[in-house]
């Protein structure tokens, strides 16, 4: 292609790009500066040079790099000098380099990219080119610049005939051209949204039925999904027929999963392809689940063969491998949790992948290397998870629809239960090496993350999601068709899976599960005596989860049975088990009545003290066990309240000893747990019992607070603030002497600004930063460091505790606290900060009034800020808090008569504005709701919004009534309540 920039520019850019990909930081940094300088002076010249380089560079690496760099540079914000002046009322999106390019330059750029699209021979570079073309097209159309040439070329490329060996344009393979065309439609569906629907459907159908290339069919499927997702209701109604060829791409791949490989092909490629096809369809399950309604029965004819494990064609597991070691679910894995086929089921491949189609059959096994079998197992596991995700997503999106399909829920439940017992248990027939590693692993560290990402854990999460979506009536019967027999299995993995399954479904099925809770408790409690430690661990997990999901119900009815197994489990010989039993006790105590706990208090505390301060070899002490024991002691103390007093003298000295001696990074978690526990015990036993040790604890906290800051210890500040607050609650007004110690740091934390970064590049890249959250505000992508905001919120919540506890004794810090609190009412980055401030303000005013330190300036500043916030607030939930704060503040200063007239007028004007806004919103919703179908999710969301607004209207009414019980605006409040569609009706769920 003819050059569009001078050769010297191309030569210079070649050198710059070569330096950018080098590993030397200094050279790369200088190259980045060079790029920025060239773009600042002659952006069009160097962007065109970059596009030309993407075509003409000698290596694939440099062509790919050029395309990626071009895509990033085109749409990054232009220099500040080229930005329009700010308009606070209507903030405009930032202009990019693309916006400053002349039309002629854009035309040339588009021509170069079209040439790359049709002439690039390397598949990896073509993918980068398609991404850049899609961005260029999408951004152009957003700015009113259609790209008709791309539309025409893409349609032309879909019509190129031939297979991989046939050359299309400029020597590029015909299938490669077709694939790229459909990927363009997938990445930029707006290219076809204004065309005749029948013509678009015809093009997509041709791609979905491509006889030469599975990659073309996959690209066409992606394009079809993107089109249906972006289509309006009329286009969607005309496009229903497209689902047939889209779904027809699946059975062909499913039927040939294990076919003998043809020359030059991968023997397991269809496992991968079918996974990608299902993954491409899954987003459509969320956005338009009803499209699948006519096809559910057909899908159910082959999806079970994908999500259920393959049949074991060898000897029975007990004979062949009494303690199977490999459990990935592939051909070499153990038999599943159940015996297949079940009575009444056919043994043909229609029920599942039978022996004829399993890759382990003798005719196929000899054709692949051993390592290929492992790859096949991994690909098969990926396919199972992809198919399951498809079914779960559809179930979550439209539970009522799939509930009507016989067998749908049953097969998903069965598949999850099967796979939850498929552990890859390491080497050895009994998995001894893996068990030993698990027993010695520290669960408090990040080393066990592989467990949560393992296939059994993923299937467990899927079962949890299904239960939450479908409810107990649908999930419990098929689940308990298998779970009792699983608990009696010879294989510990299956027993483990049965317990974890009960824990997984408890949340979603709790309302129905209550009716059979006694049977479930009888099923679970014997497992605490199981011979395998991982099963005993799972029993602790199961009971702990049941105590959370069926809180108070299970504790009230079955506390005797549960305490009878949980308390002895604290003496389990394995640290991981007795530590998890202590964790389960926390869940139990959170929902137990104090009187219920008291008879068991002594044996619980006795055993926890043994875990905290064990006898024997100190080198064998597990720190995570001590940490858990301290945490559980804190919860038990909190639940038992003053009754815990008898154990105070045994525990508090141990905790103080930990705080004295647990120095260093290895003990940071133990130290903060001890701080938390000491504070909770102090509250539980009360001021008189705690007083003798209060000075010692305070001195230790001061020492810890003054110690050098460890940047890696991100939790210490949080726990310090929380523990000081607990000491304040325990000591009451006797805490006053310690205010000078805690207030300076607390006020500094409360006044901290949000740590914000404006993100201008790829959002995906930014989201990888740990501890940061991405939000959209005023047309910009902002990154906020969440830990700093959470600390700010905690600081205000602690100020609430100090002020409410100390009352007038908090007066020395009244002015400083008010100065920090009033502006934070507009801290829009964290709702918790604003809510805490709205609670704190009336308390501060009360402290000032009772101590005679409240000034007119403080009152004036407070009501001025409150009225300003009420006038501009758009969040109905916080608006209610603001009106409550305003009403409580008026009561503190002496009622409406004490409020200056200017503020009375100000709040009435602000209220009129809010009533008008609420009325307008409700009218708008009523108009939208009139055209919506009954029972839609959007309609339910709108109803919930109106319910939240009703709370705000109630608080507005209370404030107005305080001024005048017959205030004219009270009629307006009633009128706004009557607006909208008001269809919210808390119908009983089906499970009730």
JSON list of N, CA and C in Angstrom, two decimals, residues 304 308 338-348 350-352 410-411 414 481-482:
[
{"chain": "A", "resi": 304, "resn": "UNK", "atom": "N", "xyz": [-27.22, -32.49, 29.71]},
{"chain": "A", "resi": 304, "resn": "UNK", "atom": "CA", "xyz": [-26.82, -33.42, 30.77]},
{"chain": "A", "resi": 304, "resn": "UNK", "atom": "C", "xyz": [-25.58, -34.23, 30.43]},
{"chain": "A", "resi": 308, "resn": "UNK", "atom": "N", "xyz": [-22.64, -33.89, 33.46]},
{"chain": "A", "resi": 308, "resn": "UNK", "atom": "CA", "xyz": [-22.47, -35.07, 34.31]},
{"chain": "A", "resi": 308, "resn": "UNK", "atom": "C", "xyz": [-21.13, -35.72, 34.00]},
{"chain": "A", "resi": 338, "resn": "UNK", "atom": "N", "xyz": [-22.86, -41.50, 42.67]},
{"chain": "A", "resi": 338, "resn": "UNK", "atom": "CA", "xyz": [-24.01, -42.39, 42.61]},
{"chain": "A", "resi": 338, "resn": "UNK", "atom": "C", "xyz": [-23.74, -43.50, 41.59]},
{"chain": "A", "resi": 339, "resn": "UNK", "atom": "N", "xyz": [-24.60, -44.48, 41.59]},
{"chain": "A", "resi": 339, "resn": "UNK", "atom": "CA", "xyz": [-24.49, -45.57, 40.62]},
{"chain": "A", "resi": 339, "resn": "UNK", "atom": "C", "xyz": [-25.30, -45.20, 39.39]},
{"chain": "A", "resi": 340, "resn": "UNK", "atom": "N", "xyz": [-24.69, -45.26, 38.23]},
{"chain": "A", "resi": 340, "resn": "UNK", "atom": "CA", "xyz": [-25.40, -44.89, 37.01]},
{"chain": "A", "resi": 340, "resn": "UNK", "atom": "C", "xyz": [-25.43, -46.07, 36.06]},
{"chain": "A", "resi": 341, "resn": "UNK", "atom": "N", "xyz": [-26.47, -46.20, 35.21]},
{"chain": "A", "resi": 341, "resn": "UNK", "atom": "CA", "xyz": [-27.64, -45.32, 35.24]},
{"chain": "A", "resi": 341, "resn": "UNK", "atom": "C", "xyz": [-28.56, -45.67, 36.40]},
{"chain": "A", "resi": 342, "resn": "UNK", "atom": "N", "xyz": [-29.33, -44.67, 36.81]},
{"chain": "A", "resi": 342, "resn": "UNK", "atom": "CA", "xyz": [-30.30, -44.90, 37.87]},
{"chain": "A", "resi": 342, "resn": "UNK", "atom": "C", "xyz": [-31.42, -45.80, 37.35]},
{"chain": "A", "resi": 343, "resn": "UNK", "atom": "N", "xyz": [-32.16, -46.44, 38.24]},
{"chain": "A", "resi": 343, "resn": "UNK", "atom": "CA", "xyz": [-33.27, -47.30, 37.79]},
{"chain": "A", "resi": 343, "resn": "UNK", "atom": "C", "xyz": [-34.23, -46.54, 36.90]},
{"chain": "A", "resi": 344, "resn": "UNK", "atom": "N", "xyz": [-34.57, -47.14, 35.79]},
{"chain": "A", "resi": 344, "resn": "UNK", "atom": "CA", "xyz": [-35.51, -46.49, 34.88]},
{"chain": "A", "resi": 344, "resn": "UNK", "atom": "C", "xyz": [-34.84, -45.63, 33.84]},
{"chain": "A", "resi": 345, "resn": "UNK", "atom": "N", "xyz": [-33.50, -45.42, 33.96]},
{"chain": "A", "resi": 345, "resn": "UNK", "atom": "CA", "xyz": [-32.82, -44.61, 32.96]},
{"chain": "A", "resi": 345, "resn": "UNK", "atom": "C", "xyz": [-32.20, -45.53, 31.91]},
{"chain": "A", "resi": 346, "resn": "UNK", "atom": "N", "xyz": [-32.17, -44.99, 30.70]},
{"chain": "A", "resi": 346, "resn": "UNK", "atom": "CA", "xyz": [-31.53, -45.74, 29.63]},
{"chain": "A", "resi": 346, "resn": "UNK", "atom": "C", "xyz": [-30.03, -45.65, 29.77]},
{"chain": "A", "resi": 347, "resn": "UNK", "atom": "N", "xyz": [-29.34, -46.65, 29.31]},
{"chain": "A", "resi": 347, "resn": "UNK", "atom": "CA", "xyz": [-27.88, -46.64, 29.40]},
{"chain": "A", "resi": 347, "resn": "UNK", "atom": "C", "xyz": [-27.25, -46.10, 28.14]},
{"chain": "A", "resi": 348, "resn": "UNK", "atom": "N", "xyz": [-28.07, -45.60, 27.23]},
{"chain": "A", "resi": 348, "resn": "UNK", "atom": "CA", "xyz": [-27.53, -45.08, 25.98]},
{"chain": "A", "resi": 348, "resn": "UNK", "atom": "C", "xyz": [-26.90, -43.72, 26.20]},
{"chain": "A", "resi": 350, "resn": "UNK", "atom": "N", "xyz": [-27.82, -40.99, 25.22]},
{"chain": "A", "resi": 350, "resn": "UNK", "atom": "CA", "xyz": [-28.75, -39.88, 25.36]},
{"chain": "A", "resi": 350, "resn": "UNK", "atom": "C", "xyz": [-28.85, -39.42, 26.80]},
{"chain": "A", "resi": 351, "resn": "UNK", "atom": "N", "xyz": [-28.61, -40.32, 27.76]},
{"chain": "A", "resi": 351, "resn": "UNK", "atom": "CA", "xyz": [-28.67, -39.94, 29.17]},
{"chain": "A", "resi": 351, "resn": "UNK", "atom": "C", "xyz": [-27.41, -39.26, 29.63]},
{"chain": "A", "resi": 352, "resn": "UNK", "atom": "N", "xyz": [-26.28, -39.67, 29.11]},
{"chain": "A", "resi": 352, "resn": "UNK", "atom": "CA", "xyz": [-25.00, -39.07, 29.46]},
{"chain": "A", "resi": 352, "resn": "UNK", "atom": "C", "xyz": [-23.98, -39.58, 28.48]},
{"chain": "A", "resi": 410, "resn": "UNK", "atom": "N", "xyz": [-33.34, -30.93, 38.34]},
{"chain": "A", "resi": 410, "resn": "UNK", "atom": "CA", "xyz": [-32.85, -32.22, 38.84]},
{"chain": "A", "resi": 410, "resn": "UNK", "atom": "C", "xyz": [-31.47, -32.55, 38.29]},
{"chain": "A", "resi": 411, "resn": "UNK", "atom": "N", "xyz": [-31.26, -32.31, 37.01]},
{"chain": "A", "resi": 411, "resn": "UNK", "atom": "CA", "xyz": [-29.98, -32.69, 36.42]},
{"chain": "A", "resi": 411, "resn": "UNK", "atom": "C", "xyz": [-28.87, -31.74, 36.87]},
{"chain": "A", "resi": 414, "resn": "UNK", "atom": "N", "xyz": [-27.98, -32.82, 40.41]},
{"chain": "A", "resi": 414, "resn": "UNK", "atom": "CA", "xyz": [-27.23, -34.08, 40.35]},
{"chain": "A", "resi": 414, "resn": "UNK", "atom": "C", "xyz": [-25.80, -33.85, 39.88]},
{"chain": "A", "resi": 481, "resn": "UNK", "atom": "N", "xyz": [-32.63, -36.57, 47.44]},
{"chain": "A", "resi": 481, "resn": "UNK", "atom": "CA", "xyz": [-32.73, -37.90, 46.83]},
{"chain": "A", "resi": 481, "resn": "UNK", "atom": "C", "xyz": [-31.37, -38.59, 46.90]},
{"chain": "A", "resi": 482, "resn": "UNK", "atom": "N", "xyz": [-30.29, -37.77, 46.93]},
{"chain": "A", "resi": 482, "resn": "UNK", "atom": "CA", "xyz": [-28.94, -38.32, 46.90]},
{"chain": "A", "resi": 482, "resn": "UNK", "atom": "C", "xyz": [-28.15, -38.11, 48.19]}
]
